[in-house]
PDB file of C-alpha atoms in Angstrom:
ATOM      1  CA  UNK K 852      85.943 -22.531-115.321  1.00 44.00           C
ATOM      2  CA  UNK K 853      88.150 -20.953-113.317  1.00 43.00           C
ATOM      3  CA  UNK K 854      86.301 -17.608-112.316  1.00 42.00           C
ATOM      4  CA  UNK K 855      83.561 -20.412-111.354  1.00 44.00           C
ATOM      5  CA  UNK K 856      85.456 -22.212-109.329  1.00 48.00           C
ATOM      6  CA  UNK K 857      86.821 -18.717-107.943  1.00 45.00           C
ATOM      7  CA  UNK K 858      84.745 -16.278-107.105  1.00 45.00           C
ATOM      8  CA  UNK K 859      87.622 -13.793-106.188  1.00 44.00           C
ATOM      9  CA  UNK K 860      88.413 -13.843-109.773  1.00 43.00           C
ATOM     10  CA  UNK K 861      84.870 -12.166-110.628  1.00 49.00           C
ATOM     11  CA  UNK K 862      85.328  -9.426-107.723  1.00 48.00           C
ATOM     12  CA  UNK K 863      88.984  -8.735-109.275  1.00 51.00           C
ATOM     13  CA  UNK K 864      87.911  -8.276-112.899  1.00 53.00           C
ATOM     14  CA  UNK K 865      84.892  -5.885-112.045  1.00 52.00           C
ATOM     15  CA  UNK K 866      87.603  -3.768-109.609  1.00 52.00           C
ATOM     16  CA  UNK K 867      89.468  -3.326-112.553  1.00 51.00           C
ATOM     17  CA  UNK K 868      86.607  -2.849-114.847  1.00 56.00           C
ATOM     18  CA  UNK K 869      85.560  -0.232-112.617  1.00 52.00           C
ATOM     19  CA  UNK K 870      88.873   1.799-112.152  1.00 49.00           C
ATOM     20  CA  UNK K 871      89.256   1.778-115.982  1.00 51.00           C
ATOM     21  CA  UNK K 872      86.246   3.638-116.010  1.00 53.00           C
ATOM     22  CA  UNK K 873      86.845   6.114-113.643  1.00 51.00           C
ATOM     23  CA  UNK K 874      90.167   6.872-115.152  1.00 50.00           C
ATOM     24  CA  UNK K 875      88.836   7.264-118.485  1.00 50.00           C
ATOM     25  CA  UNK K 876      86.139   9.402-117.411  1.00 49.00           C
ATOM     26  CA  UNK K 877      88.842  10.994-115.596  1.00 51.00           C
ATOM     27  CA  UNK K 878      90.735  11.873-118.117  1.00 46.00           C
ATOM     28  CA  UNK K 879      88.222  12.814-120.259  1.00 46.00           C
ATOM     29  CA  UNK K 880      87.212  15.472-118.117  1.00 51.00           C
ATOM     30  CA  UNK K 881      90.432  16.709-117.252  1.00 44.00           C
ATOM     31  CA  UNK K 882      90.858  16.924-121.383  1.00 49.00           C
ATOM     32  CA  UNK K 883      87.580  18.832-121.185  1.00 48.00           C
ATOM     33  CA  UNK K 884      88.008  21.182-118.470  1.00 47.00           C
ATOM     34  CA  UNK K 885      91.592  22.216-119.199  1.00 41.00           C
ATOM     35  CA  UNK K 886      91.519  24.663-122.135  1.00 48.00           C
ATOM     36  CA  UNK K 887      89.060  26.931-120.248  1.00 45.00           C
ATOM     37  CA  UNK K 888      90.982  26.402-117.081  1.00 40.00           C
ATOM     38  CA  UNK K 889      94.177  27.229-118.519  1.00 41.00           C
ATOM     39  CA  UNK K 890      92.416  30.718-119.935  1.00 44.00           C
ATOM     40  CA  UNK K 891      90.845  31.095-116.360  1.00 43.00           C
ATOM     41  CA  UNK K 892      94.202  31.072-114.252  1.00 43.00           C
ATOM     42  CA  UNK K 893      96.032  33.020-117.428  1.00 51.00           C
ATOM     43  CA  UNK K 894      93.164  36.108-116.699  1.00 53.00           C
ATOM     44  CA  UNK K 895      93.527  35.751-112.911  1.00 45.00           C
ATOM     45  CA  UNK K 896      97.514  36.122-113.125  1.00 48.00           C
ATOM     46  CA  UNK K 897      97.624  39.191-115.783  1.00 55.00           C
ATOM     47  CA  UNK K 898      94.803  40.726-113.358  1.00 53.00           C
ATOM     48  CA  UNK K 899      97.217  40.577-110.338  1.00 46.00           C
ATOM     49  CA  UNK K 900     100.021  41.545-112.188  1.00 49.00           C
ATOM     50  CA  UNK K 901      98.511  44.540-113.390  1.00 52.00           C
ATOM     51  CA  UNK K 902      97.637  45.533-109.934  1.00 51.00           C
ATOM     52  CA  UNK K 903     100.983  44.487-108.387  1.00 52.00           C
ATOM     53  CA  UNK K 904      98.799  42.490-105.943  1.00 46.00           C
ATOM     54  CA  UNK K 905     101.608  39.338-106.241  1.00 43.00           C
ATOM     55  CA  UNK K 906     104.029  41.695-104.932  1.00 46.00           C
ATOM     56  CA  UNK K 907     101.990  43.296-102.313  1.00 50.00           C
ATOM     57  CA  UNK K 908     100.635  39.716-100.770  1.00 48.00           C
ATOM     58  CA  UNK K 909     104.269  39.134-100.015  1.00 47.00           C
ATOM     59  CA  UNK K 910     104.470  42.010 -97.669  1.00 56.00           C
ATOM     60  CA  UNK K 911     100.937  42.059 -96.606  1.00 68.00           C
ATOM     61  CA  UNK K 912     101.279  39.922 -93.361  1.00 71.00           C
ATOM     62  CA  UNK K 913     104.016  41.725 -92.360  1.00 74.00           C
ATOM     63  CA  UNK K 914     101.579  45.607 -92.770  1.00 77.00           C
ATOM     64  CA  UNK K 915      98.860  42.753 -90.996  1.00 78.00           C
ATOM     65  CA  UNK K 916     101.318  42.277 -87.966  1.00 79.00           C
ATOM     66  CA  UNK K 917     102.007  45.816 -87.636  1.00 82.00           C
ATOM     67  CA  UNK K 918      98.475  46.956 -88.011  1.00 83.00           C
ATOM     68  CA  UNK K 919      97.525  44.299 -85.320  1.00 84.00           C
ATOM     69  CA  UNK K 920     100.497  45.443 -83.007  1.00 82.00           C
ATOM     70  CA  UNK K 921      99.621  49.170 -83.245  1.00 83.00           C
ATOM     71  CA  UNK K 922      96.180  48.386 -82.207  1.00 82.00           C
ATOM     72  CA  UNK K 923      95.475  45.694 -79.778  1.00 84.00           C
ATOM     73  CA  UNK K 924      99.788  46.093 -78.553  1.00 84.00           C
ATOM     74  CA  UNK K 925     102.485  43.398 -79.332  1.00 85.00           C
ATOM     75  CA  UNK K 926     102.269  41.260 -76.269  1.00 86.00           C
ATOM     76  CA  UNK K 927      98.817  40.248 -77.120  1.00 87.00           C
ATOM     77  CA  UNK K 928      99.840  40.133 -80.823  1.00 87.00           C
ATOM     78  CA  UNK K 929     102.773  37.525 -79.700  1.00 87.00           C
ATOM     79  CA  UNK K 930     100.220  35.651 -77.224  1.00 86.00           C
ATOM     80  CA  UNK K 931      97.966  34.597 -79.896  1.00 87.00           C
ATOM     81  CA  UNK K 932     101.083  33.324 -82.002  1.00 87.00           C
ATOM     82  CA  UNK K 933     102.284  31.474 -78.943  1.00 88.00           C
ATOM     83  CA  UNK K 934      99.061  30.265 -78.398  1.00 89.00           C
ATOM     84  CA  UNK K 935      98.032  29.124 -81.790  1.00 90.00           C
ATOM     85  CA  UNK K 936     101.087  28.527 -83.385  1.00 90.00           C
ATOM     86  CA  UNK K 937     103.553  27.250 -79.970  1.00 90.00           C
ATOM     87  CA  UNK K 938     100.763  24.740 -78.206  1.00 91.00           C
ATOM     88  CA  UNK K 939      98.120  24.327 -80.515  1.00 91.00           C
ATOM     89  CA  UNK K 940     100.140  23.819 -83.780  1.00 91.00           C
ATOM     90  CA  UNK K 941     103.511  22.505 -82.481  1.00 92.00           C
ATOM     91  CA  UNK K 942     102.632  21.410 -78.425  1.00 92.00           C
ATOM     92  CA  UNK K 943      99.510  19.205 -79.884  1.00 92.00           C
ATOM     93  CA  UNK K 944     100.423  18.266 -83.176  1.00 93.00           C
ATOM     94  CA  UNK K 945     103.273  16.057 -81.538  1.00 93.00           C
ATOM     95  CA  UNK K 946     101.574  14.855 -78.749  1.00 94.00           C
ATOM     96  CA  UNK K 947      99.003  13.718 -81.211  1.00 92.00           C
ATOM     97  CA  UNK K 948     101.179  11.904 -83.450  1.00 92.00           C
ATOM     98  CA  UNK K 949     103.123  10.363 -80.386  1.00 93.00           C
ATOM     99  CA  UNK K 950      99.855   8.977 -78.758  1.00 93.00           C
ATOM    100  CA  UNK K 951      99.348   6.056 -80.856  1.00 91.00           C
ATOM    101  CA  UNK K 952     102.808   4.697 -80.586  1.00 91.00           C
ATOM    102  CA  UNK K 953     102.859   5.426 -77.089  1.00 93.00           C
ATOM    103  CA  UNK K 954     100.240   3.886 -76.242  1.00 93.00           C
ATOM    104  CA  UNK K 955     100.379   0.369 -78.634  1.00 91.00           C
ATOM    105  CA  UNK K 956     104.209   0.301 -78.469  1.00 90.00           C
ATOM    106  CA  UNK K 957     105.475   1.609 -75.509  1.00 91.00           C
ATOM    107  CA  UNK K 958     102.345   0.465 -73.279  1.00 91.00           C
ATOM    108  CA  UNK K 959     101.620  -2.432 -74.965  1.00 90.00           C
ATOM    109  CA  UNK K 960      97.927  -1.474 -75.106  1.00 91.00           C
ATOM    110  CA  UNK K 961      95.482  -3.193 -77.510  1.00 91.00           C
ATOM    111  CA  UNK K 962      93.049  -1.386 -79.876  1.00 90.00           C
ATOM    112  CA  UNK K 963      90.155  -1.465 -77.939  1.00 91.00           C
ATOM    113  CA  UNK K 964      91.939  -0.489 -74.786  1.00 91.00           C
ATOM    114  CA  UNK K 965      93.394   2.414 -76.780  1.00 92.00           C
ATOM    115  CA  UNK K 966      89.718   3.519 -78.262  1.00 92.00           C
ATOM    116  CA  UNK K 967      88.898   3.708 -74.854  1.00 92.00           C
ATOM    117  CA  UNK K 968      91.687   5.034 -73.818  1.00 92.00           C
ATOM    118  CA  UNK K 969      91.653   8.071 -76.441  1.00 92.00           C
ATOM    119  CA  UNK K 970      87.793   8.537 -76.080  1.00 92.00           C
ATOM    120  CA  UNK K 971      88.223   8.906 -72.298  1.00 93.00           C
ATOM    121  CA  UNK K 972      91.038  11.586 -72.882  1.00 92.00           C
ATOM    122  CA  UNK K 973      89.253  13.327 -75.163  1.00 92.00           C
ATOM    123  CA  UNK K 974      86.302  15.104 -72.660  1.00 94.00           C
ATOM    124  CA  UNK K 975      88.062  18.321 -72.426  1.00 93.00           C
ATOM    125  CA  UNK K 976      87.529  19.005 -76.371  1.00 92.00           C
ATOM    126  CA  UNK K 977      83.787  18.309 -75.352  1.00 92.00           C
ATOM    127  CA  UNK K 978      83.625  20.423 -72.714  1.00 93.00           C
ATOM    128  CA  UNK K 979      84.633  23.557 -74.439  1.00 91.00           C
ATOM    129  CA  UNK K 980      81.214  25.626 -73.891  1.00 90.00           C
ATOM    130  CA  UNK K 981      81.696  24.811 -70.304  1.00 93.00           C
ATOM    131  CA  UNK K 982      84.658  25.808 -69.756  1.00 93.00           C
ATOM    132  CA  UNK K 983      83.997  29.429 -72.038  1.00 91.00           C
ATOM    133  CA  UNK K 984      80.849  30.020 -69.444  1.00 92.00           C
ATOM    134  CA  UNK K 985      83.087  29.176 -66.487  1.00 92.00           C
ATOM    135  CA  UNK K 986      85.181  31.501 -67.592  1.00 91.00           C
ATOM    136  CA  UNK K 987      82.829  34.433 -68.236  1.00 90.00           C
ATOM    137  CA  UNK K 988      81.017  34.013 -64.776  1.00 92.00           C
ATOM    138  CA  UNK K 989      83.849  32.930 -62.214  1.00 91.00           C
ATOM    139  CA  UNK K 990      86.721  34.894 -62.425  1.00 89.00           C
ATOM    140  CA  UNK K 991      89.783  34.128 -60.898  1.00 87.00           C
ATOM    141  CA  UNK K 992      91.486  37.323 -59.246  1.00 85.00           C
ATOM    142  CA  UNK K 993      89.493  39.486 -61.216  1.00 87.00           C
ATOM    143  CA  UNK K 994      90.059  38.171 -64.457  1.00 87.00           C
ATOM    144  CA  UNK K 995      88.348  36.523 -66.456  1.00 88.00           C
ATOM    145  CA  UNK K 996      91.230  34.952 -69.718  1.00 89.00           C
ATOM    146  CA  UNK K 997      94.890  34.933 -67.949  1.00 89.00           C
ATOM    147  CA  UNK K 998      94.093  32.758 -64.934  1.00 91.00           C
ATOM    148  CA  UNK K 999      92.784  29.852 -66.714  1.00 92.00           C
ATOM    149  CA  UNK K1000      95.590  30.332 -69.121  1.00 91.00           C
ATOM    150  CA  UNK K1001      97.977  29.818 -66.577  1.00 92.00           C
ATOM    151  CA  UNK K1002      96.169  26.712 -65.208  1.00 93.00           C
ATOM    152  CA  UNK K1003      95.886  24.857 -68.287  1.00 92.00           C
ATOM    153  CA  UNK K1004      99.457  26.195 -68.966  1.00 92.00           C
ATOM    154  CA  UNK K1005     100.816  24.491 -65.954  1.00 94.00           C
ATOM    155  CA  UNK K1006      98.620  21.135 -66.592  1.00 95.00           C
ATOM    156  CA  UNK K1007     100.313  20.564 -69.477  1.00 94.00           C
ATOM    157  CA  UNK K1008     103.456  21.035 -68.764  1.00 95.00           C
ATOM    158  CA  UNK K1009     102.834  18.795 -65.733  1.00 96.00           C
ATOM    159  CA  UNK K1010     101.472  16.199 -67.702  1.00 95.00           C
ATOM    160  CA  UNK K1011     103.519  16.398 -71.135  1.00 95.00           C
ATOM    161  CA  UNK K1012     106.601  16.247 -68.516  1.00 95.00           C
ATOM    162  CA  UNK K1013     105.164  13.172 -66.513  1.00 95.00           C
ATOM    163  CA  UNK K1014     104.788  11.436 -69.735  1.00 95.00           C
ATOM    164  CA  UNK K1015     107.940  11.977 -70.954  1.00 94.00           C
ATOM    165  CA  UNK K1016     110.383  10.911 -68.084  1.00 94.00           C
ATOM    166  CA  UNK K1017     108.478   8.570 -66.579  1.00 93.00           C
ATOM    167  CA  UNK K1018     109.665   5.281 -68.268  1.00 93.00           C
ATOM    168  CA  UNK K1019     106.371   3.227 -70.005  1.00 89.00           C
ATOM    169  CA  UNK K1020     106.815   0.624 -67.302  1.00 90.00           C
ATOM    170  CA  UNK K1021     105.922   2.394 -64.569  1.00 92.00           C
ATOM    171  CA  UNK K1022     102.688   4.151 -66.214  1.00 92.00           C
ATOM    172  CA  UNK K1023      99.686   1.730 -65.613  1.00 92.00           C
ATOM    173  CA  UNK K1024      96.340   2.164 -67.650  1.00 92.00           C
ATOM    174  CA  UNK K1025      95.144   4.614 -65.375  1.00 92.00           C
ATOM    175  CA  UNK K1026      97.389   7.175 -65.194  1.00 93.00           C
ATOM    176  CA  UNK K1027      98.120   6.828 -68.879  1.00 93.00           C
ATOM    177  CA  UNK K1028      94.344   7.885 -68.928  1.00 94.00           C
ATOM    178  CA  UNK K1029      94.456  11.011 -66.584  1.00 95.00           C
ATOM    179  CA  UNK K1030      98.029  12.078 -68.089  1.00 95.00           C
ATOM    180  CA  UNK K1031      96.098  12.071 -71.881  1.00 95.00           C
ATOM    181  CA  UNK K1032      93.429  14.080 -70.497  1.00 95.00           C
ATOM    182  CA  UNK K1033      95.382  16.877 -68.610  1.00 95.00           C
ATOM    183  CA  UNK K1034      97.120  16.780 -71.875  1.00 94.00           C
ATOM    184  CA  UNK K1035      93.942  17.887 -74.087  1.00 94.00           C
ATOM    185  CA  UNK K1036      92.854  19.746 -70.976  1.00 94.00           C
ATOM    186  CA  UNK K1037      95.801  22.185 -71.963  1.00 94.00           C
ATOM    187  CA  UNK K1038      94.598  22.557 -75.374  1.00 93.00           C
ATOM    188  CA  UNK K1039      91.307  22.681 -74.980  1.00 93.00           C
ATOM    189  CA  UNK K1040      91.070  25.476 -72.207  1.00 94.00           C
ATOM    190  CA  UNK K1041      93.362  27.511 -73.324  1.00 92.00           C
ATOM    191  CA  UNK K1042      91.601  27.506 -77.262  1.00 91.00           C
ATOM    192  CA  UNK K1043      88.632  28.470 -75.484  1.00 93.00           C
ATOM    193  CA  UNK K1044      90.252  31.274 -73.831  1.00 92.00           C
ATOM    194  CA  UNK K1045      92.351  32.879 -76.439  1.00 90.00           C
ATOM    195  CA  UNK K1046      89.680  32.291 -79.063  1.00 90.00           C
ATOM    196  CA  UNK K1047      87.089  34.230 -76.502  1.00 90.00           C
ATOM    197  CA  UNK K1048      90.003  36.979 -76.175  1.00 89.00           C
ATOM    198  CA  UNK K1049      90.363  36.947 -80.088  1.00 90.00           C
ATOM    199  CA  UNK K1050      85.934  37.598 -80.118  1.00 89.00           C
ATOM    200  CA  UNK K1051      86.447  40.109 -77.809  1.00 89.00           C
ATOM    201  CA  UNK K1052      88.854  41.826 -79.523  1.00 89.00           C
ATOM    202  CA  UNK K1053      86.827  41.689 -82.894  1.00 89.00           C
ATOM    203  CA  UNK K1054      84.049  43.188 -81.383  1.00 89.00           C
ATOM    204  CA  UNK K1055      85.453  45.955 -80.067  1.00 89.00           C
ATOM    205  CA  UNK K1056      88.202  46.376 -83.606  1.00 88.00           C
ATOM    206  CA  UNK K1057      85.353  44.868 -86.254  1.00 89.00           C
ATOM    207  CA  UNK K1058      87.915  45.863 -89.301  1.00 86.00           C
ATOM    208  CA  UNK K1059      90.862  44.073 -87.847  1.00 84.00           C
ATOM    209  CA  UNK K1060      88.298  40.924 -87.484  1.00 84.00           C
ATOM    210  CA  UNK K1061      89.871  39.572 -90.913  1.00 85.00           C
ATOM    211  CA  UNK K1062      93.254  40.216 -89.788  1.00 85.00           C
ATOM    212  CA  UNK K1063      92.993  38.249 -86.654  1.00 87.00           C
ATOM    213  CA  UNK K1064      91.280  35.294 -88.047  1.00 86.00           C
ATOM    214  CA  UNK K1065      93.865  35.570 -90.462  1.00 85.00           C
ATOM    215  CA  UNK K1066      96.568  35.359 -88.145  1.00 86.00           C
ATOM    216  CA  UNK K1067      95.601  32.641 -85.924  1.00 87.00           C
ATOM    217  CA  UNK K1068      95.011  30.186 -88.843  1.00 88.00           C
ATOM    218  CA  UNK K1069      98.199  31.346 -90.608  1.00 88.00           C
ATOM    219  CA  UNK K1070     100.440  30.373 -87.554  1.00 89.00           C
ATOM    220  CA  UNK K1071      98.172  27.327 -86.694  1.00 91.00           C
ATOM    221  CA  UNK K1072      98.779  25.598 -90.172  1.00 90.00           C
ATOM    222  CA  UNK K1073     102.035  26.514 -90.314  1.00 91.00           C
ATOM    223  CA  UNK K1074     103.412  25.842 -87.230  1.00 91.00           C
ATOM    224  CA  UNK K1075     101.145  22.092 -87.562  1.00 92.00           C
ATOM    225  CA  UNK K1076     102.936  21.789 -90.497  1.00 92.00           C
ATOM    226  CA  UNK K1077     106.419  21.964 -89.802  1.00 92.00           C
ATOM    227  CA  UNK K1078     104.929  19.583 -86.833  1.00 92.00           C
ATOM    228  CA  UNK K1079     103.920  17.052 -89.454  1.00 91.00           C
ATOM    229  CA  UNK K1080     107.026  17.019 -90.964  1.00 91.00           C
ATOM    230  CA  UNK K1081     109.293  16.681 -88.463  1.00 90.00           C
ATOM    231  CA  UNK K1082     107.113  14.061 -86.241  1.00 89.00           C
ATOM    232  CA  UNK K1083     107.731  10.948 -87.940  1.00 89.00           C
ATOM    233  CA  UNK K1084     111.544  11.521 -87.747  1.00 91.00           C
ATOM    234  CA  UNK K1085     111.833  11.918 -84.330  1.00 91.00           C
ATOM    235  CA  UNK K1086     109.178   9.025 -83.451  1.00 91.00           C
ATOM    236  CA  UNK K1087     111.697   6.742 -85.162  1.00 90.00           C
ATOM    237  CA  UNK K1088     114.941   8.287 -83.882  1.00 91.00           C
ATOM    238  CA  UNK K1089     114.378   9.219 -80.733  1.00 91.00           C
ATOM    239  CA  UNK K1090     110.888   7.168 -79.930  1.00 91.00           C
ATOM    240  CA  UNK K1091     107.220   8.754 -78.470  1.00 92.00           C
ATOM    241  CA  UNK K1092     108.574  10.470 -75.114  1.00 93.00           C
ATOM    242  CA  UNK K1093     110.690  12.753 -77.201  1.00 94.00           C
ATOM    243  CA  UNK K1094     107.898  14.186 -79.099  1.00 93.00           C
ATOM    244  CA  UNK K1095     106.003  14.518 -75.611  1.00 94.00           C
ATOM    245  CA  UNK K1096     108.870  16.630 -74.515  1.00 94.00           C
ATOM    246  CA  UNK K1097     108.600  18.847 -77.471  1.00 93.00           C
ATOM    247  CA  UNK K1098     105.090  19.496 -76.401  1.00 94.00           C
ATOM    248  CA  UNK K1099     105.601  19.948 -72.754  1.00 93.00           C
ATOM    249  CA  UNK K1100     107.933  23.060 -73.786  1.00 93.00           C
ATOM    250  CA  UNK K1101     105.124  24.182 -75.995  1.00 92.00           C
ATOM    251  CA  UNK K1102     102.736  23.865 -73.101  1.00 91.00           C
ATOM    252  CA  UNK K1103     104.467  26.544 -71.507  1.00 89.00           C
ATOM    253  CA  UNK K1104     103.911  29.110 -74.668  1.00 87.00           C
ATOM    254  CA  UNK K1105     100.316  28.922 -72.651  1.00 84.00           C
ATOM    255  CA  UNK K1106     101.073  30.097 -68.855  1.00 82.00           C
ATOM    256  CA  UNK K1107     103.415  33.111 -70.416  1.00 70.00           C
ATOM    257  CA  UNK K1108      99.956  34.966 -71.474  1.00 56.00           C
ATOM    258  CA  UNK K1109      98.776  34.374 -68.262  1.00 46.00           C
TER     259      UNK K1109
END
């Protein structure tokens, strides 16, 4: 009578029915799949340790450094890490995780302002072609990478700053709007020109290809990482601005390969 009477009783029981049977079938192949799995790691592990490659994979990005520094020189070495790891990783992992709050909290924005808001600041990461063929058929001084490193450098730390000492009160919708897009603008150009540098270099180096793509994702997720971690912390200590602080200083990781 009283699942008739309530329908939401009906919906419960099958949700329950249904993740009982997951979980058993779950289990079951988990019970199934572990004995071989077990004997499949155990093989991989005595392989490596009979080829010492466990101890050489703790050295090997350090050889992967040095064979990238001997060959394309340290201070592009160092550029892609500032790049990559400094305003991609740390610079726009923060910014990301401060926008929301920023922009609901501090702004008192609602969510469909904010979609707006966020879709409208987003352009830049649509515009990336554009921006590559720019930069392959209008150089700036001669060159064709550095100069529009140094420009989206300096918009970022520009904006990042603006948005961090400028009290929420005194940013209206609009410039909230061009602030968030100089922001990705920084990102977004300068990707396009280091990862153009990094094709480049591959092309003329094609067995140091590994090692570069290596590289750049290795400082990326680790540097986004320690982002993560450390983002929610200072959000709740020291509110949004801080964080867009942080990534005003990591803006400027850009303009120094420039």
């Amino acid at each position: 009578i009283e699942s008739i009477q309530n329908p939401k009783v009906h919906l419960e029981d099958f949700r329950l029915i249904l993740s009982s049977f997951f979980l058993v079938v779950c289990v079951v192949c988990v019970g199934h799949c572990w004995p071989t799995t077990v004997v499949c790691f155990d093989t991989v592990e005595r392989s490596l340790l009979a080829n010492n490659s466990l101890v050489d994979s703790r050295i090997d990005m350090a050889h992967t450094l040095r064979r990238l520094a001997d060959a394309l020189g340290a201070r592009y070495v160092a550029a892609i890490a500032m790049q990559y790891g400094g305003n991609q990783g740390l610079g726009s992992t923060l910014a990301q995780a401060a926008q929301s709050y920023y922009l609901l909290d501090s702004l008192g924005l609602d969510a469909a302002d904010m979609g707006q808001l966020v879709g409208f600041a987003s352009i830049p990461w649509q515009l990336k072609s554009l921006f590559g063929l720019l930069s392959d058929t209008v150089p700036l001084g001669g060159l064709h990478r550095s100069p529009y490193m140094l420009v989206a450098g300096t918009v970022g730390v520009v904006a990042n700053s603006v948005l961090a000492l400028t009290p929420a009160e005194a940013v209206s919708y609009a410039g909230a709007c061009l602030l968030l897009l100089c922001g990705k603008l920084n990102v977004a150009l300068a990707d396009v020109m280091i990862d153009a540098t990094v094709a480049e270099q591959t092309a003329r180096w094609p067995h140091l290809g590994a090692d570069l793509q290596a590289m750049c994702w290795c400082t990326l997720g680790m540097c986004s990482a320690v982002a993560n971690a450390g983002s929610g912390f200072f959000i709740s200590t020291l509110g949004p601005r801080f964080l867009y602080g942080c990534a005003a200083a990591a803006s400027s990781l850009a303009i120094v390969p420039g």
